[in-house]
Short mmCIF file of C-alpha atoms and ligand atoms in Angstrom, two decimals:
data_model
loop_
_atom_site.label_atom_id
_atom_site.label_comp_id
_atom_site.label_asym_id
_atom_site.label_seq_id
_atom_site.Cartn_x
_atom_site.Cartn_y
_atom_site.Cartn_z
CA MET A 1 141.59 131.22 91.69
CA LEU A 2 142.91 130.43 88.32
CA THR A 3 143.92 126.85 87.50
CA PRO A 4 147.42 126.65 89.01
CA GLU A 5 148.99 124.97 86.26
CA LYS A 6 149.00 126.55 82.79
CA GLN A 7 146.73 124.86 80.47
CA TYR A 8 146.39 125.46 76.74
CA VAL A 9 143.49 125.01 74.20
CA GLN A 10 143.69 124.20 70.55
CA TRP A 11 141.31 124.58 67.63
CA TYR A 12 141.22 124.69 63.75
CA GLU A 13 140.41 127.92 62.05
CA ASN A 14 140.69 128.34 58.28
CA GLN A 15 142.43 125.07 58.07
CA THR A 16 145.11 126.18 60.48
CA LEU A 17 145.75 124.63 63.93
CA ARG A 18 145.65 127.44 66.54
CA HIS A 19 146.38 127.29 70.20
CA ALA A 20 146.19 129.69 73.10
CA ARG A 21 146.30 129.76 77.05
CA TRP A 22 143.20 128.32 78.49
CA LEU A 23 141.67 130.45 81.64
CA SER A 24 138.92 129.20 83.53
CA GLU A 25 137.62 130.59 86.83
CA SER A 26 135.43 127.60 87.55
CA ASN A 27 138.60 125.37 87.10
CA HIS A 28 136.81 123.76 84.00
CA GLY A 29 139.42 121.95 81.70
CA PRO A 30 140.23 123.22 78.12
CA PRO A 31 137.24 122.35 76.00
CA ALA A 32 137.58 119.32 73.68
CA ARG A 33 135.54 120.61 70.78
CA ILE A 34 135.55 124.28 69.62
CA MET A 35 133.50 125.76 66.70
CA ILE A 36 134.04 129.24 65.32
CA VAL A 37 130.86 131.37 65.46
CA ASP A 38 129.79 134.82 64.67
CA ASP A 39 127.08 137.31 63.95
CA LYS A 40 125.41 134.94 61.62
CA THR A 41 125.08 132.20 64.16
CA THR A 42 121.53 131.92 65.43
CA ALA A 43 120.91 131.74 69.06
CA ASP A 44 118.96 128.25 68.57
CA GLU A 45 121.93 126.78 66.87
CA ALA A 46 124.33 128.18 69.47
CA TYR A 47 122.10 126.75 72.16
CA ARG A 48 121.96 123.32 70.60
CA LEU A 49 125.76 123.22 70.15
CA ALA A 50 126.43 124.39 73.74
CA CYS A 51 124.02 121.93 75.11
CA GLU A 52 125.64 119.22 73.28
CA GLY A 53 129.05 120.26 74.71
CA THR A 54 130.71 122.18 71.96
CA SER A 55 132.32 125.36 72.93
CA LEU A 56 131.68 128.34 70.70
CA LEU A 57 134.54 130.76 69.89
CA TRP A 58 133.12 134.07 68.99
CA ARG A 59 134.48 136.08 65.97
CA GLY A 60 131.60 138.58 65.58
CA ASP A 61 130.78 141.95 67.21
CA PHE A 62 131.33 142.14 71.06
CA TYR A 63 127.98 143.51 71.89
CA ASN A 64 126.25 140.71 69.57
CA ALA A 65 128.18 138.22 71.88
CA GLN A 66 126.65 139.68 74.79
CA GLN A 67 123.27 139.51 73.25
CA LEU A 68 123.88 135.85 72.28
CA LEU A 69 124.76 135.16 75.99
CA GLN A 70 121.49 136.68 77.11
CA ALA A 71 119.55 134.76 74.55
CA LEU A 72 121.24 131.49 75.63
CA GLY A 73 120.28 132.50 79.25
CA ARG A 74 116.63 132.71 78.10
CA ARG A 75 116.52 129.54 76.39
CA ILE A 76 118.10 127.78 79.55
CA GLU A 77 115.21 129.46 81.61
CA ARG A 78 112.48 128.06 79.32
CA THR A 79 113.81 124.73 79.65
CA GLU A 80 114.15 124.96 83.34
CA GLU A 81 110.47 126.09 83.52
CA ARG A 82 109.27 123.13 81.32
CA ALA A 83 111.28 120.69 83.64
CA ALA A 84 109.67 122.29 86.74
CA LEU A 85 106.21 121.92 85.18
CA ARG A 86 106.82 118.25 84.45
CA LYS A 87 107.93 117.67 88.03
CA THR A 88 105.01 119.54 89.40
CA LYS A 89 102.68 117.47 87.25
CA LYS A 90 104.38 114.19 88.31
CA ALA A 91 104.29 115.18 91.96
CA ALA A 92 100.50 116.02 91.73
CA LYS A 93 99.89 112.60 90.11
CA ALA A 94 102.03 110.89 92.87
CA ASN A 95 99.92 112.83 95.52
CA LYS A 96 96.65 111.63 94.06
CA ARG A 97 97.73 108.01 94.10
CA ALA A 98 99.26 108.16 97.73
CA THR A 99 97.03 108.06 100.76
CA SER A 100 99.31 110.50 102.68
CA GLU A 101 100.95 113.41 100.98
CA PRO A 102 104.71 112.63 101.04
CA SER A 103 105.83 115.06 98.24
CA THR A 104 104.38 118.08 100.01
CA ASP A 105 106.26 117.30 103.26
CA ALA A 106 108.54 120.20 103.75
CA THR A 107 111.22 117.94 105.36
CA VAL A 108 111.70 116.28 101.88
CA LEU A 109 110.95 119.14 99.69
CA ILE A 110 113.38 121.87 101.02
CA PRO A 111 116.74 119.93 100.92
CA ASN A 112 115.76 118.49 97.51
CA LEU A 113 114.95 122.10 96.30
CA PHE A 114 118.28 123.36 97.44
CA HIS A 115 120.26 120.47 95.75
CA GLN A 116 118.00 120.78 92.67
CA GLN A 117 118.81 124.59 92.55
CA ARG A 118 122.58 123.88 92.82
CA GLN A 119 122.39 121.38 89.94
CA THR A 120 120.39 123.71 87.91
CA GLN A 121 122.84 126.64 88.53
CA ALA A 122 125.77 124.47 87.67
CA GLN A 123 124.34 123.15 84.36
CA ARG A 124 123.65 126.65 83.49
CA ALA A 125 127.04 127.84 84.29
CA ARG A 126 128.43 125.09 82.10
CA ILE A 127 126.18 125.85 79.16
CA LEU A 128 126.68 129.63 79.34
CA GLY A 129 130.47 129.23 79.87
CA ARG A 130 130.76 127.66 76.46
CA LEU A 131 130.68 130.85 74.76
CA LEU A 132 134.43 131.92 74.57
CA LEU A 133 136.44 135.04 73.51
CA GLU A 134 140.13 135.17 72.39
CA LEU A 135 142.11 137.94 73.99
CA ASP A 136 145.67 139.00 73.37
CA THR A 137 148.49 139.16 75.80
CA ASP A 138 147.11 142.23 77.53
CA TYR A 139 143.62 141.02 77.41
CA VAL A 140 142.91 143.21 74.46
CA SER A 141 139.91 141.95 72.22
CA GLN A 142 140.21 142.53 68.51
CA LEU A 143 136.32 142.08 68.06
CA ARG A 144 134.39 145.05 66.71
CA ARG A 145 132.99 147.33 69.55
CA ALA A 146 135.03 145.49 72.16
CA PRO A 147 135.51 147.84 75.35
CA ASP A 148 138.88 148.24 77.00
CA MET A 149 138.99 145.13 79.25
CA SER A 150 142.62 145.16 80.06
CA ALA A 151 142.77 146.52 83.46
CA ALA A 152 139.63 144.68 84.73
CA CYS A 153 141.11 141.29 83.36
CA ILE A 154 144.70 141.91 84.78
CA ALA A 155 143.12 142.88 88.13
CA ALA A 156 141.08 139.55 88.23
CA PHE A 157 143.28 137.17 86.44
CA GLY A 158 146.73 138.51 86.68
CA GLN A 159 149.22 139.38 84.02
CA LEU A 160 149.83 136.97 81.32
CA GLU A 161 153.48 136.20 80.93
CA GLY A 162 155.80 134.49 78.36
CA ALA A 163 155.93 134.40 74.57
CA ALA A 164 153.82 131.12 74.71
CA ASP A 165 150.96 133.06 76.10
CA HIS A 166 150.47 135.45 73.14
CA SER A 167 146.82 135.01 73.51
CA CYS A 168 144.27 133.41 75.87
CA VAL A 169 140.85 131.98 75.57
CA LEU A 170 138.17 132.42 78.30
CA SER A 171 134.52 132.39 78.71
CA LEU A 172 132.53 135.62 78.19
CA ARG A 173 130.97 134.96 81.50
CA ASP A 174 134.33 135.18 83.24
CA ILE A 175 135.10 138.44 81.36
CA GLN A 176 131.90 139.81 82.50
CA GLY A 177 132.71 138.81 85.97
CA ALA A 178 136.00 140.78 85.91
CA LEU A 179 134.14 143.71 84.34
CA GLY A 180 131.60 143.72 87.09
CA ALA A 181 134.21 143.36 89.90
CA ALA A 182 136.17 146.23 88.47
CA GLN A 183 133.25 148.43 88.82
CA TRP A 184 132.51 147.32 92.63
CA ARG A 185 136.24 147.78 93.24
CA ALA A 186 136.15 151.42 91.83
CA LYS A 187 132.91 152.50 93.65
CA GLY A 188 133.18 150.45 96.84
CA VAL A 189 130.42 148.90 98.93
CA PRO A 190 129.22 151.47 101.39
CA ILE A 191 128.84 150.31 104.94
CA ASP A 192 126.52 152.95 106.42
CA THR A 193 126.65 151.88 110.05
CA LEU A 194 130.48 152.43 109.89
CA GLY A 195 130.42 155.44 107.70
CA LEU A 196 133.00 154.01 105.23
CA SER A 197 133.27 152.04 102.02
CA ILE A 198 134.83 148.77 101.39
CA TYR A 199 136.47 147.90 98.06
CA PRO A 200 136.11 144.22 97.20
CA HIS A 201 138.45 142.65 94.67
CA TYR A 202 137.35 140.06 92.03
CA GLY A 203 136.96 136.54 93.90
CA VAL A 204 136.75 137.95 97.46
CA PHE A 205 133.38 137.90 99.33
CA ALA A 206 131.86 141.28 98.91
CA PRO A 207 129.99 142.45 102.05
CA THR A 208 126.99 143.51 99.90
CA ARG A 209 124.79 141.81 102.71
CA HIS A 210 126.31 143.17 105.88
CA GLU A 211 123.65 143.38 108.46
CA TYR A 212 125.87 141.48 110.82
CA VAL A 213 128.12 144.69 111.12
CA SER A 214 125.51 145.98 113.64
CA LEU A 215 125.99 142.82 115.77
CA LEU A 216 129.73 143.53 115.91
CA LEU A 217 129.33 147.09 116.89
CA LYS A 218 126.73 146.05 119.59
CA ALA A 219 128.55 143.23 121.22
CA PRO A 220 130.54 144.43 124.23
CA LEU A 221 134.27 143.96 123.95
CA PRO A 222 135.88 141.77 126.50
CA LYS A 223 137.24 143.64 129.47
CA THR A 224 140.76 143.33 128.28
CA CYS A 225 141.05 143.35 124.63
CA ASP A 226 144.56 144.14 123.22
CA VAL A 227 144.91 141.29 120.83
CA ALA A 228 142.19 139.97 118.38
CA TYR A 229 142.10 137.70 115.32
CA ASP A 230 139.66 137.90 112.34
CA ILE A 231 139.69 134.36 110.83
CA GLY A 232 138.73 134.40 107.24
CA THR A 233 138.98 138.11 106.77
CA GLY A 234 137.80 138.30 103.19
CA THR A 235 137.78 142.18 102.46
CA GLY A 236 139.05 142.79 106.00
CA LEU A 237 135.63 144.26 107.12
CA LEU A 238 135.64 142.58 110.66
CA ALA A 239 139.20 143.25 111.18
CA ILE A 240 138.41 146.86 110.49
CA ILE A 241 135.58 147.01 112.76
CA LEU A 242 137.84 145.56 115.65
CA ALA A 243 140.53 148.21 114.97
CA LYS A 244 138.06 150.94 114.79
CA ARG A 245 136.61 149.88 118.26
CA GLY A 246 140.01 150.48 119.59
CA VAL A 247 141.75 146.97 119.62
CA LYS A 248 145.50 147.69 119.23
CA ASN A 249 146.78 144.35 117.69
CA VAL A 250 144.47 142.98 115.13
CA ILE A 251 145.62 139.89 113.14
CA ALA A 252 143.49 138.83 110.14
CA THR A 253 143.87 135.58 108.30
CA ASP A 254 142.45 134.04 105.02
CA LEU A 255 143.38 131.11 102.73
CA ASN A 256 142.55 133.15 99.62
CA PRO A 257 145.40 135.23 98.40
CA ARG A 258 143.05 137.67 96.63
CA ALA A 259 141.47 138.11 99.96
CA LEU A 260 144.72 139.05 101.50
CA ALA A 261 145.67 141.72 98.65
CA CYS A 262 142.10 143.06 98.96
CA ALA A 263 142.04 143.43 102.90
CA ASP A 264 145.54 144.89 102.57
CA GLU A 265 144.30 147.66 100.44
CA ASN A 266 141.33 148.40 102.42
CA PHE A 267 143.43 148.56 105.53
CA THR A 268 145.82 151.01 103.76
CA ARG A 269 142.99 153.20 102.50
CA LEU A 270 141.61 153.65 105.99
CA GLY A 271 145.04 154.28 107.49
CA LEU A 272 144.92 150.92 109.39
CA SER A 273 148.15 149.40 107.99
CA SER A 274 148.95 148.20 111.52
CA ILE A 275 146.49 145.19 110.97
CA ALA A 276 148.63 142.16 110.25
CA LEU A 277 147.71 139.69 107.66
CA GLN A 278 148.58 136.04 107.31
CA GLN A 279 147.69 133.55 104.50
CA VAL A 280 146.99 130.55 106.61
CA ASP A 281 144.42 127.86 107.18
CA LEU A 282 142.40 129.31 110.07
CA PHE A 283 144.59 130.63 113.02
CA PRO A 284 147.74 132.81 112.77
CA ALA A 285 151.15 131.40 113.41
CA ASP A 286 153.53 132.88 115.87
CA ALA A 287 150.86 135.27 117.25
CA PRO A 288 150.13 136.08 120.97
CA PRO A 289 146.97 134.41 122.38
CA ALA A 290 143.94 136.58 121.55
CA ASN A 291 141.43 138.09 124.07
CA LEU A 292 138.83 137.92 120.99
CA ILE A 293 138.60 135.72 118.03
CA VAL A 294 135.96 136.61 115.43
CA CYS A 295 135.04 134.49 112.47
CA ASN A 296 132.22 134.70 109.91
CA PRO A 297 132.78 131.31 108.02
CA PRO A 298 130.95 130.33 104.85
CA TRP A 299 127.61 129.59 106.03
CA LEU A 300 126.17 126.88 103.84
CA PRO A 301 127.47 123.30 104.34
CA ALA A 302 127.63 122.22 100.64
CA LYS A 303 130.44 121.53 98.21
CA PRO A 304 131.81 124.69 96.44
CA SER A 305 131.46 124.25 92.64
CA SER A 306 134.16 126.67 91.94
CA PRO A 307 136.86 128.74 93.78
CA LEU A 308 134.52 131.77 93.64
CA GLU A 309 132.12 130.10 96.03
CA TYR A 310 134.57 129.20 98.83
CA ALA A 311 133.34 132.18 100.84
CA VAL A 312 129.64 130.82 100.96
CA TYR A 313 129.88 127.04 100.80
CA ASP A 314 131.81 124.97 103.20
CA ALA A 315 131.75 121.14 102.38
CA ASN A 316 130.63 119.32 105.57
CA SER A 317 131.15 122.41 107.61
CA ALA A 318 134.89 121.64 107.48
CA MET A 319 135.94 125.37 108.26
CA LEU A 320 133.49 125.86 110.91
CA ARG A 321 134.09 122.64 112.74
CA GLY A 322 137.92 123.30 112.26
CA PHE A 323 137.46 126.55 113.76
CA LEU A 324 135.48 125.40 116.73
CA GLN A 325 138.05 122.59 117.27
CA GLY A 326 141.16 124.77 117.36
CA VAL A 327 139.83 128.05 118.77
CA ARG A 328 140.46 127.27 122.48
CA ASP A 329 143.94 126.76 121.96
CA HIS A 330 144.60 130.41 120.63
CA LEU A 331 142.52 132.19 123.32
CA SER A 332 144.03 133.93 126.32
CA GLU A 333 142.44 133.56 129.77
CA HIS A 334 139.09 135.29 129.70
CA GLY A 335 139.15 135.28 126.05
CA GLU A 336 135.99 135.30 123.91
CA ILE A 337 134.88 134.10 120.58
CA TRP A 338 132.41 135.84 118.25
CA LEU A 339 131.12 133.37 115.68
CA ILE A 340 128.94 135.10 113.00
CA LEU A 341 126.50 132.45 111.56
CA SER A 342 123.39 132.56 109.55
CA ASP A 343 120.88 129.88 110.26
CA LEU A 344 119.99 129.42 106.50
CA ALA A 345 121.41 126.07 106.62
CA GLU A 346 119.01 125.06 109.38
CA HIS A 347 116.00 126.25 107.28
CA LEU A 348 117.34 124.29 104.33
CA GLN A 349 117.67 121.33 106.57
CA LEU A 350 121.39 121.02 105.79
CA ARG A 351 122.36 121.20 109.38
CA THR A 352 120.30 121.14 112.57
CA ARG A 353 120.49 123.63 115.56
CA GLU A 354 121.28 120.58 117.86
CA GLU A 355 124.23 119.77 115.68
CA LEU A 356 125.65 123.13 115.99
CA LEU A 357 125.09 123.25 119.71
CA GLY A 358 126.68 119.68 119.92
CA TRP A 359 129.82 120.83 118.15
CA PHE A 360 129.96 123.84 120.85
CA ALA A 361 129.69 121.18 123.48
CA ALA A 362 132.09 118.78 122.01
CA HIS A 363 134.77 121.39 121.97
CA GLU A 364 134.05 122.60 125.55
CA LEU A 365 132.46 126.05 124.63
CA THR A 366 129.73 127.75 126.48
CA VAL A 367 127.35 130.28 124.92
CA LYS A 368 127.69 133.52 126.92
CA TYR A 369 125.14 135.30 124.85
CA ARG A 370 123.84 135.57 121.33
CA LEU A 371 122.65 138.60 119.39
CA ASP A 372 120.43 138.17 116.25
CA THR A 373 119.58 140.17 113.23
CA LYS A 374 117.32 139.59 110.19
CA PRO A 375 118.84 139.76 106.79
CA THR A 376 117.35 142.67 104.76
CA HIS A 377 119.17 141.80 101.47
CA GLY A 378 117.24 141.55 98.03
CA ARG A 379 117.13 137.77 97.95
CA SER A 380 115.35 137.57 101.31
CA GLN A 381 112.53 139.58 99.72
CA ASP A 382 112.25 137.68 96.36
CA ASP A 383 109.13 135.61 96.65
CA SER A 384 109.97 134.17 93.06
CA ASP A 385 112.97 132.42 94.61
CA PRO A 386 112.22 128.62 95.17
CA LEU A 387 113.98 129.06 98.43
CA TYR A 388 112.05 132.10 99.51
CA ALA A 389 110.45 130.47 102.67
CA ALA A 390 113.87 129.51 103.97
CA ARG A 391 115.49 132.86 103.17
CA ARG A 392 112.62 134.78 104.66
CA ALA A 393 112.97 132.85 108.01
CA GLU A 394 116.78 133.29 107.97
CA VAL A 395 118.33 134.93 111.13
CA THR A 396 122.08 135.89 111.39
CA SER A 397 123.61 135.68 114.77
CA LEU A 398 126.74 136.59 116.85
CA TRP A 399 127.47 133.72 119.12
CA CYS A 400 129.61 134.77 121.91
CA LEU A 401 131.28 131.66 123.24
CA THR A 402 133.73 131.13 126.02
CA PRO A 403 135.69 128.09 127.07
CA ASN A 404 133.81 125.98 129.66
CA LYS A 405 135.14 126.74 133.22
CA CYS A 406 137.02 123.60 134.53
C1 LIG B 1 131.70 134.46 104.47
S1 LIG B 1 133.51 134.98 103.95
C2 LIG B 1 133.54 136.27 105.39
C3 LIG B 1 134.57 137.33 105.00
C4 LIG B 1 134.65 138.50 105.83
N1 LIG B 1 135.13 138.06 107.29
C5 LIG B 1 133.33 139.15 106.20
O1 LIG B 1 132.65 139.00 107.19
O2 LIG B 1 132.94 139.86 105.34
C6 LIG B 1 134.39 133.49 104.57
C7 LIG B 1 135.95 133.88 104.41
O3 LIG B 1 136.52 132.75 104.89
C8 LIG B 1 137.68 132.44 104.17
N2 LIG B 1 138.09 131.00 104.43
C9 LIG B 1 137.48 129.84 104.00
N3 LIG B 1 138.12 128.84 104.68
C10 LIG B 1 139.12 129.38 105.29
C11 LIG B 1 140.27 128.79 106.04
N4 LIG B 1 140.35 127.41 106.19
N5 LIG B 1 141.01 129.58 106.64
C12 LIG B 1 141.06 130.94 106.49
N6 LIG B 1 140.08 131.50 105.79
C13 LIG B 1 139.27 130.61 105.13
C14 LIG B 1 137.27 132.60 102.67
O4 LIG B 1 138.30 132.92 101.73
C15 LIG B 1 136.44 133.98 102.89
O5 LIG B 1 137.13 135.03 102.68
#
């Protein structure tokens, strides 16, 4: 989500003070220091400035700006590789000194690796996010060879209004994000098991890894299933499955307004406009008790570093625990809960299985059955990923829970 309050950025150009609306998808504040750069700026110079915290407002050719971003990415990778090598050497030295081998102990290594990777990604995003473009009111760029970005940016960031917003400054990375999302939205994500496509919007969890769909198709519906909720609906995928399986009254919720707009569009495309949508924290208000409540919460207990990450990262498992705490109050008699959850957090040692089972027990929920599937997405096959061992072991489950019998 964009920063709720309008922010402005200013800089000197040709001895004139300029200002523009500041947009940042990562909720970074306006840059304090801006330098004008163009086709003559070398990648090494740009990299040094960006690492020192200077933001770079691009005035050259649009394609050259993209090339520069790639060159910055390569420099960051080289620095990361050198840092990793230094760490490995240090660990090897420590190993030699130590009688036991604490640094190869997986229980220490894996969570450290995860947190290190998050830090590296955040640092990378900060540096790359310092290459900026100025766009006019309709997100039109005056740069040479700039493509038409207007529709993609309006869809992602909304219309700019007001005379004061005669132009805006944002990172080229955010613009590339908007252009990529526009392509997904146009072509859709095919869900073969359902024989349909889902059209994700910018900033909404795109079900590109959707092996859990088979679990939702396999699980037997409760005997009576007139009312079902989909909590955290995203693109609306799970609500669509429930409606397609014949549930008459499906209510889908999400906190993210972009998700609601996206789900609404997907329901309309599929002629399922009877699915109700509510922008609420977890459970719908003024709704009849549900025979079935499904939820696919963000699966990693870590702090999201930008609003775009809210679908994946859930600080302290707050959404998951809130869901388990409140869900019984919204179920009808003989109602069921289908919780979709990857165990990646367990392989990364961010949460234990005992903790999860403990939360079920604390909220008086019994496991009726569990269906499992192995992810097949690209990252689970990528052995160059430092977290490959954890990803390869990942299992996604549908936990069917019911309230304990008194
Ligand atoms: C992993 S995504 C799942 C999206 C979709 N159900 C699916 O399976 O493709 C998690 C979703 O939960 C939403 N969410 C996170 N916290 C929430 C909350 N407290 N209340 C409602 N929705 C929430 C996020 O915006 C996101 O759309």
